XYZ file of C-alpha atoms in Angstrom:
242
model
C 102.288 -21.939 61.352
C 100.192 -24.732 62.370
C 97.559 -26.600 60.795
C 97.102 -28.900 63.095
C 93.536 -29.687 62.807
C 92.203 -32.120 60.583
C 89.459 -30.727 57.712
C 87.325 -33.183 55.892
C 89.763 -34.118 53.155
C 92.726 -33.654 55.169
C 94.461 -35.898 57.246
C 94.722 -34.961 60.969
C 98.015 -34.927 62.550
C 99.439 -37.825 63.678
C 99.458 -37.942 68.150
C 102.941 -36.072 68.789
C 105.043 -37.659 71.465
C 105.656 -35.143 74.582
C 108.917 -36.735 75.836
C 110.457 -36.452 71.740
C 108.810 -32.843 71.319
C 109.883 -31.212 74.304
C 113.909 -32.624 74.191
C 113.608 -31.559 70.540
C 112.555 -27.659 71.764
C 115.665 -28.416 74.109
C 118.080 -29.248 71.787
C 117.339 -26.564 69.385
C 116.722 -23.857 71.395
C 119.954 -24.856 74.039
C 121.807 -25.807 70.940
C 121.532 -23.255 68.088
C 120.953 -20.150 70.254
C 121.266 -19.912 73.757
C 125.052 -22.109 73.540
C 126.605 -19.515 70.591
C 125.329 -17.004 72.480
C 126.456 -17.676 75.725
C 129.610 -19.181 74.185
C 130.664 -15.363 72.319
C 129.917 -13.134 75.304
C 131.987 -15.402 77.441
C 134.708 -15.388 75.280
C 134.252 -11.892 73.445
C 133.661 -10.467 77.325
C 135.978 -12.631 79.858
C 138.698 -13.968 77.913
C 139.228 -10.893 75.047
C 138.989 -12.888 72.259
C 138.649 -11.640 68.811
C 134.652 -10.943 67.142
C 135.838 -14.059 64.485
C 137.240 -16.741 66.820
C 134.559 -16.447 69.165
C 132.193 -16.840 66.098
C 134.048 -20.026 64.966
C 133.772 -21.336 68.139
C 130.415 -20.354 68.521
C 129.627 -21.702 64.951
C 130.440 -25.439 66.985
C 127.615 -26.163 68.953
C 124.885 -26.086 65.751
C 126.983 -28.415 64.101
C 126.531 -30.598 66.885
C 122.610 -29.864 67.139
C 122.853 -30.570 63.545
C 125.404 -34.005 64.464
C 122.661 -35.083 67.351
C 120.120 -34.708 64.715
C 121.579 -37.258 61.742
C 122.293 -40.327 64.491
C 119.178 -39.549 65.910
C 116.826 -39.827 63.029
C 118.932 -40.484 59.852
C 118.534 -37.189 58.477
C 120.348 -33.299 58.410
C 117.893 -30.790 59.976
C 117.148 -27.915 58.131
C 117.342 -24.977 60.975
C 120.061 -26.222 62.467
C 121.894 -25.948 58.890
C 120.376 -22.473 58.451
C 121.919 -21.266 61.957
C 125.305 -22.601 60.836
C 124.989 -21.121 57.451
C 124.252 -17.622 58.634
C 127.186 -18.530 61.556
C 129.516 -18.682 59.311
C 128.391 -15.923 56.780
C 128.660 -14.084 60.339
C 132.335 -15.213 60.615
C 133.281 -14.557 56.888
C 131.426 -10.701 57.050
C 133.573 -9.713 60.688
C 136.626 -10.887 58.713
C 136.450 -8.901 56.383
C 136.814 -5.043 55.303
C 136.652 -2.528 57.808
C 136.644 -3.346 61.229
C 134.917 -0.080 63.584
C 132.245 -0.502 65.445
C 130.165 1.142 62.799
C 131.256 -1.142 60.123
C 130.540 -4.461 62.757
C 127.040 -2.876 63.053
C 126.701 -2.527 58.989
C 128.432 -5.688 58.740
C 125.611 -7.120 61.074
C 122.978 -5.469 59.990
C 124.048 -6.930 56.291
C 123.377 -10.745 57.136
C 119.808 -10.471 58.882
C 119.630 -8.996 55.281
C 121.120 -11.948 53.572
C 118.054 -14.392 55.404
C 115.881 -11.771 54.054
C 116.700 -12.560 50.611
C 117.773 -15.973 51.063
C 114.267 -16.471 51.910
C 112.815 -14.359 49.303
C 114.956 -16.383 46.935
C 113.363 -19.804 48.171
C 110.198 -18.647 46.593
C 111.964 -19.921 43.418
C 112.385 -23.255 44.406
C 110.718 -26.100 45.091
C 109.833 -25.655 48.451
C 109.845 -21.896 50.484
C 111.856 -21.790 53.567
C 109.364 -21.588 55.188
C 108.016 -25.067 54.766
C 111.091 -26.057 56.436
C 110.631 -23.943 59.309
C 106.965 -25.072 59.848
C 108.367 -28.328 59.748
C 110.672 -27.815 62.393
C 108.312 -26.385 65.080
C 104.478 -27.699 64.330
C 106.710 -31.384 64.638
C 108.195 -33.286 67.152
C 110.960 -34.789 64.255
C 109.677 -38.492 64.328
C 108.878 -39.855 60.475
C 104.730 -40.165 61.387
C 104.831 -36.094 62.037
C 107.341 -35.391 59.022
C 105.739 -37.083 56.697
C 101.851 -35.459 57.762
C 103.656 -32.182 57.213
C 105.052 -33.440 54.160
C 101.734 -34.667 52.819
C 100.259 -31.419 53.404
C 102.221 -29.790 50.746
C 99.556 -30.945 48.275
C 96.730 -28.896 48.989
C 96.460 -25.352 47.734
C 95.673 -23.154 50.770
C 99.277 -24.863 52.429
C 101.266 -24.195 49.500
C 99.518 -20.112 49.513
C 99.866 -20.327 53.172
C 103.891 -21.303 53.244
C 104.464 -19.104 50.303
C 103.198 -15.935 51.882
C 104.608 -16.344 54.703
C 108.533 -16.805 53.274
C 107.471 -13.945 51.186
C 106.497 -12.056 54.539
C 109.422 -12.768 56.420
C 111.899 -12.856 53.151
C 110.589 -9.018 52.911
C 110.262 -7.702 57.167
C 113.711 -8.282 57.406
C 115.157 -6.634 53.917
C 113.561 -3.642 54.559
C 114.826 -4.166 58.463
C 118.362 -4.455 57.113
C 118.106 -1.541 55.467
C 116.461 0.705 58.118
C 119.794 -0.774 60.482
C 122.353 0.017 58.026
C 120.903 3.853 57.545
C 120.610 4.816 61.365
C 124.804 3.123 61.335
C 125.124 6.439 59.648
C 122.819 8.691 60.852
C 123.263 7.671 65.213
C 125.753 7.485 66.883
C 127.568 4.214 67.021
C 126.252 3.991 71.338
C 123.163 4.411 70.267
C 122.802 2.065 67.930
C 124.266 -0.518 69.918
C 121.690 0.169 72.271
C 119.110 0.318 69.430
C 119.778 -2.672 67.385
C 119.323 -6.030 69.109
C 115.522 -4.095 69.654
C 115.296 -3.598 66.027
C 116.373 -7.422 65.585
C 114.059 -9.311 68.063
C 111.512 -6.563 67.644
C 111.060 -7.500 64.162
C 111.284 -11.149 64.948
C 108.809 -10.806 67.946
C 106.693 -9.215 65.092
C 106.505 -11.672 62.490
C 106.195 -14.317 65.012
C 103.289 -13.506 66.269
C 101.922 -12.838 62.521
C 102.982 -15.428 61.500
C 101.143 -17.566 64.179
C 97.611 -15.381 63.863
C 98.097 -15.801 59.766
C 98.791 -19.389 60.475
C 95.402 -19.474 62.819
C 93.350 -17.860 60.248
C 94.355 -20.039 57.130
C 93.718 -22.897 58.935
C 90.580 -21.775 60.048
C 89.675 -20.429 56.437
C 90.873 -23.841 54.659
C 88.498 -25.783 57.060
C 85.517 -23.474 56.177
C 86.078 -23.835 52.320
C 86.738 -27.745 52.780
C 83.175 -27.813 54.876
C 81.837 -25.969 52.817
C 82.529 -28.329 49.572
C 81.789 -31.487 51.760
C 78.278 -29.535 52.534
C 77.900 -29.124 48.232
C 79.185 -32.834 47.463
C 76.510 -34.106 50.377
C 73.575 -31.912 48.633
C 74.378 -32.958 45.309
C 74.577 -36.794 46.392
C 71.501 -36.108 48.383
C 69.673 -34.896 45.092
C 70.133 -36.623 42.657
C 67.689 -39.410 41.544
C 67.765 -42.956 42.448
């Protein structure tokens, strides 16, 4: 999701703080990904907690991450909010309905499908979801870098890129969820338990790779168009009578 280099008429990003960037990544990954997974697996595997109780406790880590970001930067971080919302949804979904292994697999698929629907729903909002995710990972969270990222929204090419990324992520996750739900009815549970993580992380990895490549290609195209426009303007100025 990078649009980092300067183009004619488009401001370059401010210098990023290496320490702030590194700390932000450590907090984001550690508190939103690693800590919830470790907590959930430890409580359910080693201490016999129910899935619902373990999920509720695991959700405390993203809350802590949000609190740290609010105290540090005086604003609520969208990435942590989305993570927390989906942990809550997962907890609610696992509580209602049947509690068989197949039912839990279907419910888990439903959660990723809801994320896809959320992406698609934000296409009708003021800014699509990938704009906020992009700001999380393309900046170091300082007021200067955040203002730079927000300012890019004025450019049509940038808006198109963010919208298209959000559309692709939304459609991909809806399809992934539907396929996993269908497979849960066709394959035996043990096979599905093994296959499901590969589908989840395979989809995520594929989308991440596509996003990086598409972002670079869109950036290069924007730079080319801006350079052509600047050259045409310069040529027109040079050709005008004195």
